[in-house]
């Protein structure tokens, strides 16, 4: 069966020292606790290696927030999937709405990034989600289907290595959470689309996370939905005290 996952996305919020401190706080908070989901933190590139070191011996998995579409070479400022993997990190967020919005990331680029991540043994956490206008004009399902098309270039085997995160852009960092019914509607839509593209087994085995103002107070209701398999958490992942209740929402 598919995994339940609570993943943090620290975005551009932590210095190296703050990142190590946050990772250590989380490791301590989890020590000796039995949790019912996988726990992941995706950190700025600058701290991926140090955080991977800091969480050794814990259940915490580490990831990056992006990777290059290129393998290696003269690409100043880029960080490759193989470099990320060399730190011990196992995950990489791809296609986050902030990358799509501020860096013009599109399907053609994301297909290359997916291939890089998979070729280097990283689990992509692939983000999809509509903006406010697309929700209001009721075109969100076709928007999400269009974003899923990048994943649908993968073989069933490679698709099976990916995690999906549905993040309605209007709910990110705004305090406006999608209602559990709104989120479940999209998660079920995505799962049905996967079943149509591959088959029901692949769809049933895919973890689909919700992201967008998810916190300890709303996580239990969101995670109770049949097609919501966890969360991708921004603001509430920046303190162990606010991240832990989301992890513990998986009873
Ligand atoms: P917030 O939890 O801050 O709304 O961010 C969600 C997100 O973008 C996670 O990737």
Coordinates of N, CA and C and ligand atoms in Angstrom, one line a residue:
X1 N 0.8 -1.2 0.0 CA 0.0 0.0 0.0 C 0.9 1.2 0.0
X2 N 0.2 2.3 -0.4 CA 1.0 3.6 -0.5 C 1.4 4.1 0.9
X3 N 2.5 4.9 0.8 CA 3.1 5.4 2.1 C 2.4 6.7 2.5
X4 N 2.3 6.9 3.8 CA 1.9 8.1 4.4 C 3.1 9.0 4.6
X5 N 3.1 10.2 4.2 CA 4.3 11.0 4.3 C 3.9 12.4 4.8
X6 N 4.7 12.9 5.7 CA 4.7 14.4 6.1 C 6.0 15.0 5.8
X7 N 6.0 15.9 4.8 CA 7.3 16.5 4.3 C 7.3 18.0 4.6
X8 N 8.4 18.5 5.0 CA 8.6 19.9 5.2 C 9.3 20.5 4.0
X9 N 8.9 21.7 3.6 CA 9.6 22.5 2.6 C 10.0 23.8 3.2
X10 N 11.3 23.9 3.5 CA 11.7 25.0 4.3 C 11.8 26.3 3.4
X11 N 11.8 26.1 2.1 CA 11.9 27.3 1.2 C 13.1 28.0 1.5
X12 N 13.1 29.4 1.3 CA 14.4 30.2 1.5 C 14.3 30.8 2.9
X13 N 14.2 30.0 3.9 CA 14.0 30.6 5.2 C 15.1 30.2 6.3
X14 N 16.0 29.4 6.0 CA 16.9 29.0 7.0 C 18.4 29.1 6.6
X15 N 19.2 29.7 7.5 CA 20.6 29.7 7.3 C 21.1 28.3 7.6
X16 N 22.4 28.1 7.3 CA 23.0 26.8 7.6 C 22.8 26.5 9.1
X17 N 23.1 27.4 10.0 CA 23.0 27.2 11.4 C 21.6 26.9 11.8
X18 N 20.7 27.8 11.3 CA 19.3 27.6 11.7 C 18.7 26.2 11.2
X19 N 19.2 25.8 10.0 CA 18.8 24.5 9.4 C 19.2 23.4 10.3
X20 N 20.5 23.4 10.7 CA 21.0 22.4 11.6 C 20.3 22.3 12.9
X21 N 20.0 23.5 13.5 CA 19.3 23.6 14.7 C 17.8 23.0 14.6
X22 N 17.2 23.4 13.5 CA 15.8 22.9 13.3 C 15.8 21.4 13.1
X23 N 16.8 20.9 12.3 CA 16.8 19.4 12.1 C 17.1 18.7 13.4
X24 N 18.0 19.3 14.3 CA 18.3 18.6 15.5 C 17.1 18.7 16.5
X25 N 16.3 19.8 16.5 CA 15.1 19.9 17.3 C 14.1 18.8 16.9
X26 N 14.0 18.6 15.6 CA 13.0 17.7 15.1 C 13.5 16.2 15.4
X27 N 14.7 16.0 15.3 CA 15.3 14.7 15.6 C 15.0 14.4 17.1
X28 N 15.3 15.4 17.9 CA 15.0 15.2 19.4 C 13.5 15.0 19.7
X29 N 12.7 15.7 19.0 CA 11.3 15.6 19.2 C 10.7 14.2 18.8
X30 N 11.4 13.7 17.8 CA 10.9 12.4 17.3 C 11.5 11.2 18.1
X31 N 12.6 11.5 18.8 CA 13.3 10.4 19.5 C 12.4 9.6 20.4
X32 N 12.4 8.3 20.2 CA 11.6 7.4 21.1 C 10.1 7.4 20.8
X33 N 9.7 8.3 19.9 CA 8.3 8.3 19.5 C 8.0 7.3 18.4
X34 N 6.8 6.7 18.5 CA 6.4 5.9 17.4 C 5.5 6.7 16.5
X35 N 5.9 6.9 15.2 CA 5.1 7.7 14.3 C 4.6 6.8 13.2
X36 N 3.5 7.3 12.7 CA 2.8 6.4 11.7 C 2.9 6.9 10.3
X37 N 3.9 7.7 10.0 CA 4.2 8.2 8.6 C 5.7 8.3 8.4
X38 N 6.1 8.4 7.1 CA 7.4 8.8 6.8 C 7.6 10.3 7.1
X39 N 8.7 10.8 7.5 CA 9.0 12.2 7.8 C 10.1 12.6 6.9
X40 N 9.9 13.7 6.2 CA 10.9 14.2 5.3 C 11.1 15.7 5.5
X41 N 12.4 16.2 5.4 CA 12.6 17.7 5.4 C 13.3 18.0 4.1
X42 N 12.8 19.0 3.4 CA 13.5 19.4 2.2 C 14.0 20.8 2.5
X43 N 15.3 21.0 2.3 CA 16.0 22.2 2.8 C 16.7 22.9 1.6
X44 N 17.0 24.2 1.9 CA 17.8 24.9 0.9 C 19.1 24.1 0.6
X45 N 19.6 24.2 -0.6 CA 20.8 23.5 -1.0 C 21.9 23.6 0.0
X46 N 22.1 24.8 0.5 CA 23.2 25.1 1.4 C 23.3 24.2 2.6
X47 N 22.1 23.7 3.0 CA 22.1 22.9 4.3 C 21.8 21.4 4.1
X48 N 21.6 21.0 2.8 CA 21.2 19.6 2.6 C 22.2 18.6 3.3
X49 N 23.4 18.8 3.0 CA 24.5 17.9 3.5 C 24.5 17.9 5.0
X50 N 24.5 19.1 5.6 CA 24.6 19.2 7.0 C 23.4 18.6 7.7
X51 N 22.2 18.9 7.1 CA 21.0 18.3 7.7 C 21.0 16.8 7.6
X52 N 21.4 16.3 6.5 CA 21.5 14.8 6.3 C 22.4 14.2 7.4
X53 N 23.5 14.9 7.7 CA 24.4 14.5 8.8 C 23.7 14.6 10.1
X54 N 23.0 15.7 10.4 CA 22.4 16.0 11.7 C 21.3 15.0 12.0
X55 N 20.6 14.5 11.0 CA 19.5 13.6 11.3 C 19.8 12.1 11.2
X56 N 21.1 11.8 11.0 CA 21.6 10.4 11.0 C 21.1 9.7 12.2
X57 N 20.6 8.5 12.1 CA 20.2 7.7 13.2 C 18.7 7.9 13.5
X58 N 18.1 8.8 12.8 CA 16.6 9.1 13.0 C 15.8 8.6 11.8
X59 N 14.5 8.7 11.9 CA 13.7 8.3 10.8 C 13.6 9.4 9.7
X60 N 14.2 10.5 10.0 CA 13.9 11.7 9.1 C 14.7 11.5 7.7
X61 N 13.9 11.6 6.6 CA 14.5 11.6 5.3 C 14.8 13.0 4.9
X62 N 15.8 13.2 4.1 CA 16.2 14.6 3.7 C 16.0 14.8 2.2
X63 N 15.7 16.0 1.8 CA 15.6 16.3 0.3 C 16.0 17.7 0.0
X64 N 16.1 18.0 -1.3 CA 16.3 19.3 -1.7 C 15.0 19.9 -2.3
X65 N 15.1 21.2 -2.6 CA 13.8 21.9 -3.1 C 13.7 22.0 -4.6
X66 N 14.8 21.5 -5.2 CA 14.9 21.6 -6.7 C 16.1 20.9 -7.1
X67 N 16.3 20.6 -8.4 CA 17.6 20.2 -9.0 C 17.7 20.7 -10.4
X68 N 18.9 20.6 -10.9 CA 19.2 21.0 -12.2 C 18.5 20.1 -13.2
X69 N 18.2 20.6 -14.4 CA 17.7 19.7 -15.5 C 18.9 19.1 -16.2
X70 N 20.1 19.5 -15.9 CA 21.3 19.1 -16.6 C 22.1 18.0 -15.7
X71 N 22.9 17.2 -16.4 CA 23.6 16.2 -15.7 C 24.8 16.7 -15.0
X72 N 25.7 17.5 -15.7 CA 26.9 18.1 -15.1 C 27.5 19.1 -16.1
X73 N 28.4 19.9 -15.6 CA 29.2 20.7 -16.6 C 29.0 22.2 -16.3
X74 N 29.2 23.0 -17.4 CA 29.3 24.4 -17.3 C 27.9 25.0 -17.1
X75 N 27.3 24.9 -15.9 CA 26.0 25.5 -15.6 C 26.1 26.2 -14.3
X76 N 26.8 27.4 -14.3 CA 27.1 28.1 -13.1 C 25.9 28.3 -12.2
X77 N 26.0 28.0 -10.9 CA 25.0 28.2 -10.0 C 24.0 27.1 -9.8
X78 N 24.1 26.1 -10.8 CA 23.1 25.0 -10.7 C 23.6 23.9 -9.8
X79 N 22.7 23.1 -9.3 CA 23.0 21.9 -8.4 C 22.4 20.7 -9.0
X80 N 23.2 19.7 -9.3 CA 22.7 18.5 -10.0 C 22.1 17.5 -9.1
X81 N 21.3 16.6 -9.6 CA 20.6 15.6 -8.8 C 21.7 14.6 -8.2
X82 N 22.8 14.4 -9.0 CA 23.8 13.5 -8.4 C 24.5 14.2 -7.2
X83 N 24.7 15.5 -7.3 CA 25.3 16.2 -6.1 C 24.4 16.1 -4.9
X84 N 23.1 16.2 -5.1 CA 22.1 16.1 -4.0 C 22.2 14.7 -3.4
X85 N 22.2 13.7 -4.3 CA 22.2 12.3 -3.9 C 23.5 12.0 -3.1
X86 N 24.6 12.7 -3.5 CA 25.9 12.5 -2.8 C 25.9 12.9 -1.4
X87 N 24.9 13.7 -0.9 CA 24.9 14.1 0.5 C 24.2 13.1 1.4
X88 N 23.5 12.1 0.7 CA 22.7 11.2 1.4 C 21.2 11.5 1.4
X89 N 20.9 12.7 0.7 CA 19.5 13.0 0.6 C 18.8 12.1 -0.4
X90 N 17.5 11.9 -0.1 CA 16.8 10.9 -0.9 C 15.6 11.5 -1.7
X91 N 15.3 12.7 -1.5 CA 14.1 13.3 -2.1 C 14.5 14.6 -2.8
X92 N 13.6 15.0 -3.7 CA 13.8 16.4 -4.3 C 12.4 16.9 -4.7
X93 N 12.0 18.1 -4.3 CA 10.8 18.7 -4.7 C 11.0 19.2 -6.1
X94 N 10.0 18.9 -7.0 CA 10.1 19.4 -8.4 C 8.8 20.1 -8.8
X95 N 8.9 21.1 -9.5 CA 7.7 21.8 -10.0 C 6.9 22.5 -9.0
X96 N 7.6 22.9 -7.9 CA 6.8 23.7 -6.9 C 6.3 25.0 -7.6
X97 N 5.1 25.4 -7.1 CA 4.4 26.6 -7.8 C 5.3 27.8 -7.8
X98 N 6.2 27.9 -6.8 CA 7.1 29.1 -6.7 C 8.1 29.0 -7.8
X99 N 8.6 27.8 -8.1 CA 9.5 27.6 -9.3 C 8.8 27.9 -10.6
X100 N 7.6 27.4 -10.7 CA 6.8 27.6 -11.9 C 6.5 29.1 -12.1
X101 N 6.2 29.8 -11.0 CA 5.8 31.2 -11.1 C 7.0 32.1 -11.3
X102 N 8.1 31.9 -10.5 CA 9.2 32.9 -10.5 C 10.3 32.5 -11.5
X103 N 10.3 31.2 -11.9 CA 11.4 30.8 -12.7 C 10.9 30.2 -14.0
X104 N 9.7 30.3 -14.3 CA 9.1 29.9 -15.6 C 9.2 28.4 -15.8
X105 N 9.2 27.6 -14.8 CA 9.4 26.2 -15.0 C 8.1 25.6 -15.7
X106 N 8.4 24.9 -16.8 CA 7.3 24.3 -17.6 C 7.5 22.8 -17.7
X107 N 6.6 22.1 -18.4 CA 6.6 20.7 -18.5 C 7.9 20.2 -19.1
X108 N 8.4 20.9 -20.2 CA 9.6 20.4 -20.9 C 10.8 20.4 -20.0
X109 N 10.9 21.4 -19.2 CA 12.0 21.5 -18.2 C 11.8 20.4 -17.1
X110 N 10.6 20.3 -16.6 CA 10.3 19.4 -15.5 C 10.5 18.0 -15.9
X111 N 10.3 17.6 -17.2 CA 10.5 16.3 -17.6 C 12.0 15.9 -17.5
X112 N 12.9 16.9 -17.9 CA 14.3 16.7 -17.8 C 14.7 16.6 -16.3
X113 N 14.1 17.4 -15.5 CA 14.5 17.3 -14.0 C 14.0 16.0 -13.4
X114 N 12.8 15.5 -13.8 CA 12.4 14.2 -13.3 C 13.3 13.1 -13.7
X115 N 13.8 13.2 -15.0 CA 14.7 12.2 -15.5 C 16.1 12.2 -14.7
X116 N 16.5 13.4 -14.4 CA 17.8 13.6 -13.6 C 17.6 13.0 -12.2
X117 N 16.5 13.4 -11.6 CA 16.2 12.9 -10.2 C 16.2 11.4 -10.2
X118 N 15.4 10.8 -11.1 CA 15.2 9.3 -11.1 C 16.5 8.6 -11.4
X119 N 17.2 9.2 -12.4 CA 18.5 8.5 -12.8 C 19.5 8.5 -11.6
X120 N 19.3 9.4 -10.6 CA 20.2 9.5 -9.5 C 19.6 8.9 -8.2
X121 N 18.5 8.2 -8.4 CA 18.0 7.5 -7.2 C 17.2 8.4 -6.2
X122 N 16.9 9.6 -6.7 CA 16.1 10.5 -5.8 C 14.6 10.3 -6.0
X123 N 13.8 10.4 -5.0 CA 12.3 10.4 -5.1 C 11.8 11.8 -5.4
X124 N 11.3 12.0 -6.5 CA 10.7 13.3 -6.8 C 9.4 13.5 -6.0
X125 N 9.3 14.7 -5.4 CA 8.0 15.1 -4.8 C 7.5 16.2 -5.8
X126 N 6.6 15.7 -6.7 CA 6.2 16.5 -7.9 C 4.9 17.3 -7.6
X127 N 5.0 18.7 -7.7 CA 3.9 19.5 -7.2 C 3.0 19.9 -8.4
X128 N 1.8 19.9 -8.2 CA 0.8 20.4 -9.1 C -0.2 21.3 -8.3
X129 N -0.9 22.1 -9.1 CA -1.9 22.9 -8.4 C -2.3 24.2 -9.2
X130 N -3.5 24.6 -9.0 CA -4.1 25.7 -9.8 C -3.9 27.0 -9.0
X131 N -3.9 28.1 -9.8 CA -4.0 29.5 -9.2 C -5.4 29.8 -8.9
X132 N -5.6 30.9 -8.2 CA -6.9 31.4 -7.8 C -7.9 31.5 -8.9
X133 N -7.4 32.2 -10.0 CA -8.3 32.4 -11.2 C -8.8 31.1 -11.8
X134 N -7.9 30.1 -11.8 CA -8.2 28.8 -12.4 C -9.2 28.1 -11.5
X135 N -9.2 28.3 -10.2 CA -10.2 27.7 -9.4 C -11.5 28.4 -9.6
X136 N -11.5 29.7 -9.7 CA -12.7 30.5 -9.8 C -13.4 30.2 -11.2
X137 N -12.6 30.0 -12.2 CA -13.2 29.8 -13.5 C -13.4 28.3 -13.8
X138 N -13.2 27.5 -12.7 CA -13.5 26.1 -12.7 C -12.7 25.3 -13.8
X139 N -11.5 25.8 -14.1 CA -10.7 25.1 -15.1 C -9.6 24.4 -14.4
X140 N -9.6 24.2 -13.1 CA -8.5 23.7 -12.3 C -8.2 22.2 -12.7
X141 N -9.2 21.5 -13.0 CA -8.9 20.1 -13.3 C -8.1 19.9 -14.6
X142 N -8.4 20.7 -15.6 CA -7.6 20.6 -16.8 C -6.2 21.2 -16.6
X143 N -6.1 22.2 -15.7 CA -4.8 22.7 -15.4 C -3.9 21.6 -14.8
X144 N -4.5 20.9 -13.8 CA -3.8 19.9 -13.1 C -3.4 18.7 -14.0
X145 N -4.4 18.4 -14.9 CA -4.1 17.3 -15.9 C -2.9 17.7 -16.8
X146 N -2.9 19.0 -17.1 CA -1.8 19.5 -18.0 C -0.5 19.4 -17.3
X147 N -0.5 19.7 -16.0 CA 0.8 19.5 -15.2 C 1.2 18.1 -15.0
X148 N 0.2 17.2 -14.8 CA 0.5 15.8 -14.7 C 1.1 15.2 -15.9
X149 N 0.9 15.8 -17.1 CA 1.4 15.3 -18.3 C 2.9 15.1 -18.3
X150 N 3.6 16.0 -17.5 CA 5.1 15.8 -17.4 C 5.4 14.4 -16.8
X151 N 4.6 14.1 -15.7 CA 4.8 12.8 -15.1 C 4.4 11.6 -16.0
X152 N 3.4 11.9 -16.8 CA 2.9 10.8 -17.7 C 3.9 10.4 -18.8
X153 N 5.0 11.2 -18.9 CA 6.0 10.7 -19.9 C 6.8 9.6 -19.3
X154 N 6.7 9.3 -18.0 CA 7.5 8.3 -17.4 C 6.9 6.9 -17.6
X155 N 7.7 5.9 -17.6 CA 7.2 4.5 -17.5 C 6.5 4.3 -16.2
X156 N 5.6 3.3 -16.2 CA 4.9 3.0 -15.0 C 5.9 2.7 -13.8
X157 N 7.0 2.1 -14.2 CA 8.0 1.8 -13.1 C 8.6 3.1 -12.5
X158 N 8.9 4.0 -13.4 CA 9.5 5.3 -12.8 C 8.4 6.1 -12.2
X159 N 7.2 6.1 -12.8 CA 6.1 6.9 -12.2 C 5.9 6.4 -10.7
X160 N 6.0 5.1 -10.5 CA 5.8 4.5 -9.2 C 6.8 4.9 -8.2
X161 N 7.9 5.6 -8.6 CA 8.9 6.1 -7.7 C 8.6 7.5 -7.3
X162 N 7.6 8.1 -7.8 CA 7.3 9.5 -7.6 C 6.2 9.7 -6.5
X163 N 6.3 10.8 -5.8 CA 5.3 11.3 -4.9 C 4.7 12.5 -5.5
X164 N 3.4 12.7 -5.4 CA 2.7 13.9 -5.9 C 2.3 14.8 -4.8
X165 N 2.4 16.1 -5.0 CA 1.8 17.0 -4.0 C 0.9 17.9 -4.7
X166 N -0.4 17.9 -4.2 CA -1.4 18.9 -4.7 C -1.3 20.1 -3.8
X167 N -0.9 21.2 -4.4 CA -0.8 22.5 -3.7 C -1.6 23.6 -4.4
X168 N -2.8 23.8 -4.0 CA -3.5 24.9 -4.6 C -2.8 26.2 -4.3
X169 N -2.4 26.9 -5.3 CA -1.5 28.1 -5.2 C -2.2 29.1 -4.3
X170 N -3.5 29.3 -4.3 CA -4.2 30.2 -3.5 C -4.2 29.9 -2.1
X171 N -3.8 28.7 -1.7 CA -3.8 28.3 -0.3 C -2.4 28.3 0.3
X172 N -1.3 28.6 -0.6 CA 0.0 28.5 -0.1 C 0.4 29.8 0.7
X173 N 0.7 29.7 1.9 CA 1.2 30.8 2.7 C 0.2 31.9 3.0
X174 N -1.1 31.6 2.6 CA -2.1 32.6 2.7 C -3.0 32.4 3.9
X175 N -2.9 31.3 4.6 CA -3.8 30.9 5.7 C -5.1 30.4 5.2
X176 N -5.3 30.5 3.9 CA -6.5 29.9 3.3 C -6.3 28.4 2.9
X177 N -6.8 27.5 3.7 CA -6.6 26.1 3.4 C -7.8 25.7 2.5
X178 N -7.5 24.8 1.6 CA -8.6 24.2 0.9 C -9.4 23.4 1.9
X179 N -10.7 23.4 1.8 CA -11.5 22.6 2.7 C -11.1 21.1 2.4
X180 N -11.3 20.2 3.4 CA -10.9 18.9 3.2 C -11.7 18.3 2.0
X181 N -12.9 18.8 1.8 CA -13.7 18.3 0.6 C -13.1 18.8 -0.7
X182 N -12.7 20.1 -0.7 CA -12.1 20.6 -1.9 C -10.8 19.8 -2.3
X183 N -10.0 19.6 -1.2 CA -8.7 18.8 -1.4 C -9.0 17.4 -1.9
X184 N -9.9 16.7 -1.2 CA -10.2 15.4 -1.5 C -10.7 15.2 -3.0
X185 N -11.5 16.2 -3.4 CA -12.0 16.2 -4.8 C -10.9 16.1 -5.8
X186 N -9.9 17.0 -5.5 CA -8.7 17.0 -6.5 C -7.9 15.8 -6.3
X187 N -7.6 15.3 -5.1 CA -6.8 14.1 -4.9 C -7.5 12.9 -5.6
X188 N -8.8 12.8 -5.5 CA -9.5 11.7 -6.1 C -9.4 11.8 -7.6
X189 N -9.5 13.0 -8.1 CA -9.4 13.3 -9.5 C -8.0 12.9 -10.0
X190 N -7.0 13.2 -9.3 CA -5.6 12.9 -9.7 C -5.5 11.4 -9.7
X191 N -6.0 10.7 -8.7 CA -5.8 9.2 -8.6 C -6.6 8.6 -9.8
X192 N -7.7 9.1 -10.1 CA -8.5 8.5 -11.2 C -7.7 8.7 -12.5
X193 N -7.1 9.9 -12.6 CA -6.4 10.1 -13.9 C -5.2 9.2 -14.0
X194 N -4.5 8.9 -12.9 CA -3.4 8.0 -12.9 C -3.8 6.6 -13.3
X195 N -5.0 6.2 -12.7 CA -5.5 4.8 -13.0 C -5.8 4.7 -14.5
X196 N -6.3 5.8 -15.1 CA -6.6 5.8 -16.5 C -5.3 5.8 -17.3
X197 N -4.3 6.5 -16.9 CA -3.1 6.6 -17.7 C -2.3 5.3 -17.5
X198 N -2.2 4.8 -16.3 CA -1.4 3.5 -16.1 C -2.4 2.4 -15.8
X199 N -2.6 2.2 -14.5 CA -3.7 1.2 -14.1 C -4.0 1.5 -12.6
X200 N -5.0 0.7 -12.1 CA -5.5 1.0 -10.8 C -4.4 0.7 -9.7
X201 N -3.6 -0.3 -9.9 CA -2.6 -0.7 -9.0 C -1.6 0.5 -8.8
X202 N -1.2 1.0 -9.9 CA -0.2 2.2 -9.9 C -0.9 3.3 -9.1
X203 N -2.2 3.6 -9.5 CA -2.9 4.7 -8.8 C -3.0 4.4 -7.3
X204 N -3.3 3.2 -6.9 CA -3.5 2.9 -5.5 C -2.2 3.0 -4.7
X205 N -1.1 2.8 -5.4 CA 0.2 2.8 -4.7 C 0.9 4.2 -4.7
X206 N 0.2 5.2 -5.3 CA 0.8 6.6 -5.4 C 0.4 7.4 -4.2
X207 N 1.5 7.9 -3.5 CA 1.2 8.8 -2.4 C 0.9 10.2 -3.0
X208 N -0.2 10.8 -2.6 CA -0.6 12.2 -3.0 C -0.7 13.0 -1.7
X209 N 0.2 14.0 -1.6 CA 0.2 14.9 -0.4 C -0.6 16.2 -0.7
X210 N -1.1 16.7 0.4 CA -1.7 18.0 0.2 C -0.8 19.1 0.8
X211 N -0.7 20.2 0.1 CA 0.0 21.4 0.7 C -0.7 22.7 0.5
X212 N -0.5 23.5 1.5 CA -1.2 24.9 1.4 C -1.8 25.2 2.7
X213 N -1.1 25.9 3.6 CA -1.6 26.3 4.9 C -2.0 25.1 5.7
X214 N -1.3 24.0 5.6 CA -1.6 22.8 6.4 C -0.9 23.0 7.7
X215 N -1.6 22.7 8.8 CA -1.1 22.9 10.1 C -1.7 21.8 11.1
X216 N -1.2 21.9 12.3 CA -1.7 20.9 13.3 C -3.2 20.9 13.5
X217 N -3.8 22.0 13.3 CA -5.2 22.1 13.6 C -6.1 21.6 12.5
X218 N -5.6 21.6 11.2 CA -6.4 21.1 10.1 C -5.9 19.8 9.6
X219 N -4.7 19.4 10.0 CA -4.1 18.1 9.4 C -5.0 16.9 9.7
X220 N -5.5 16.7 10.9 CA -6.3 15.5 11.1 C -7.5 15.4 10.1
X221 N -8.2 16.5 9.9 CA -9.3 16.4 9.0 C -8.9 16.2 7.5
X222 N -7.8 16.8 7.1 CA -7.3 16.6 5.8 C -6.8 15.2 5.6
X223 N -6.1 14.7 6.6 CA -5.5 13.3 6.5 C -6.6 12.2 6.6
X224 N -7.7 12.6 7.1 CA -8.8 11.6 7.2 C -9.5 11.3 5.9
X225 N -9.2 12.1 4.8 CA -9.8 11.9 3.5 C -9.1 10.7 2.9
X226 N -9.9 9.9 2.1 CA -9.4 8.7 1.6 C -8.2 8.8 0.6
X227 N -8.2 9.9 -0.1 CA -7.1 10.0 -1.1 C -6.0 11.0 -0.7
X228 N -6.0 11.5 0.5 CA -4.9 12.4 1.0 C -4.0 11.5 1.9
X229 N -2.7 11.5 1.4 CA -1.8 10.5 2.0 C -0.7 11.3 2.8
X230 N -1.0 12.5 3.1 CA 0.0 13.3 3.9 C 0.1 14.7 3.5
X231 N 1.1 15.4 3.9 CA 1.2 16.8 3.6 C 2.6 17.3 3.2
X232 N 2.6 18.4 2.4 CA 3.9 19.1 2.1 C 3.7 20.4 2.8
X233 N 4.5 20.7 3.8 CA 4.3 21.7 4.7 C 5.3 22.9 4.6
X234 N 4.9 24.1 4.5 CA 5.8 25.2 4.4 C 6.0 25.8 5.8
X235 N 5.2 26.9 6.1 CA 5.4 27.7 7.3 C 5.5 26.8 8.6
X236 N 4.6 25.9 8.7 CA 4.5 25.1 9.9 C 5.6 24.1 10.0
X237 N 6.5 23.9 9.0 CA 7.6 23.0 9.1 C 8.8 23.7 9.6
X238 N 8.7 25.0 9.9 CA 9.9 25.8 10.3 C 10.2 25.7 11.8
X239 N 9.3 25.1 12.6 CA 9.6 24.8 14.0 C 9.2 23.4 14.3
X240 N 10.0 22.7 15.1 CA 9.6 21.3 15.5 C 8.3 21.3 16.2
X241 N 8.0 22.4 17.0 CA 6.8 22.5 17.8 C 5.5 22.5 16.9
X242 N 5.6 23.1 15.7 CA 4.5 23.2 14.8 C 4.4 22.1 13.8
X243 N 5.6 21.5 13.5 CA 5.7 20.4 12.6 C 5.2 19.1 13.2
X244 N 5.6 18.9 14.5 CA 5.3 17.6 15.1 C 3.8 17.3 15.2
X245 N 2.9 18.3 15.5 CA 1.5 17.9 15.5 C 0.9 17.4 14.2
X246 N 1.6 17.9 13.1 CA 1.1 17.4 11.8 C 1.5 16.0 11.6
X247 N 2.8 15.6 12.0 CA 3.2 14.2 11.9 C 2.3 13.4 12.8
X248 N 2.0 13.9 14.0 CA 1.2 13.1 14.9 C -0.3 13.1 14.5
X249 N -0.7 13.8 13.5 CA -2.0 13.7 13.0 C -2.3 12.3 12.4
X250 N -1.2 11.6 12.0 CA -1.4 10.2 11.6 C -1.4 9.3 12.9
X251 N -2.6 9.0 13.3 CA -2.7 8.2 14.5 C -2.4 6.7 14.3
Ligands
LIG1 P1 2.5 26.8 3.5 O1 2.4 25.5 4.3 O2 3.4 27.8 4.1 O3 1.2 27.3 3.0 O4 3.3 26.3 2.2 C1 2.9 25.2 1.5 C2 4.0 24.9 0.5 O5 4.2 25.6 -0.5 C3 4.8 23.7 0.7 O6 5.5 23.4 -0.5

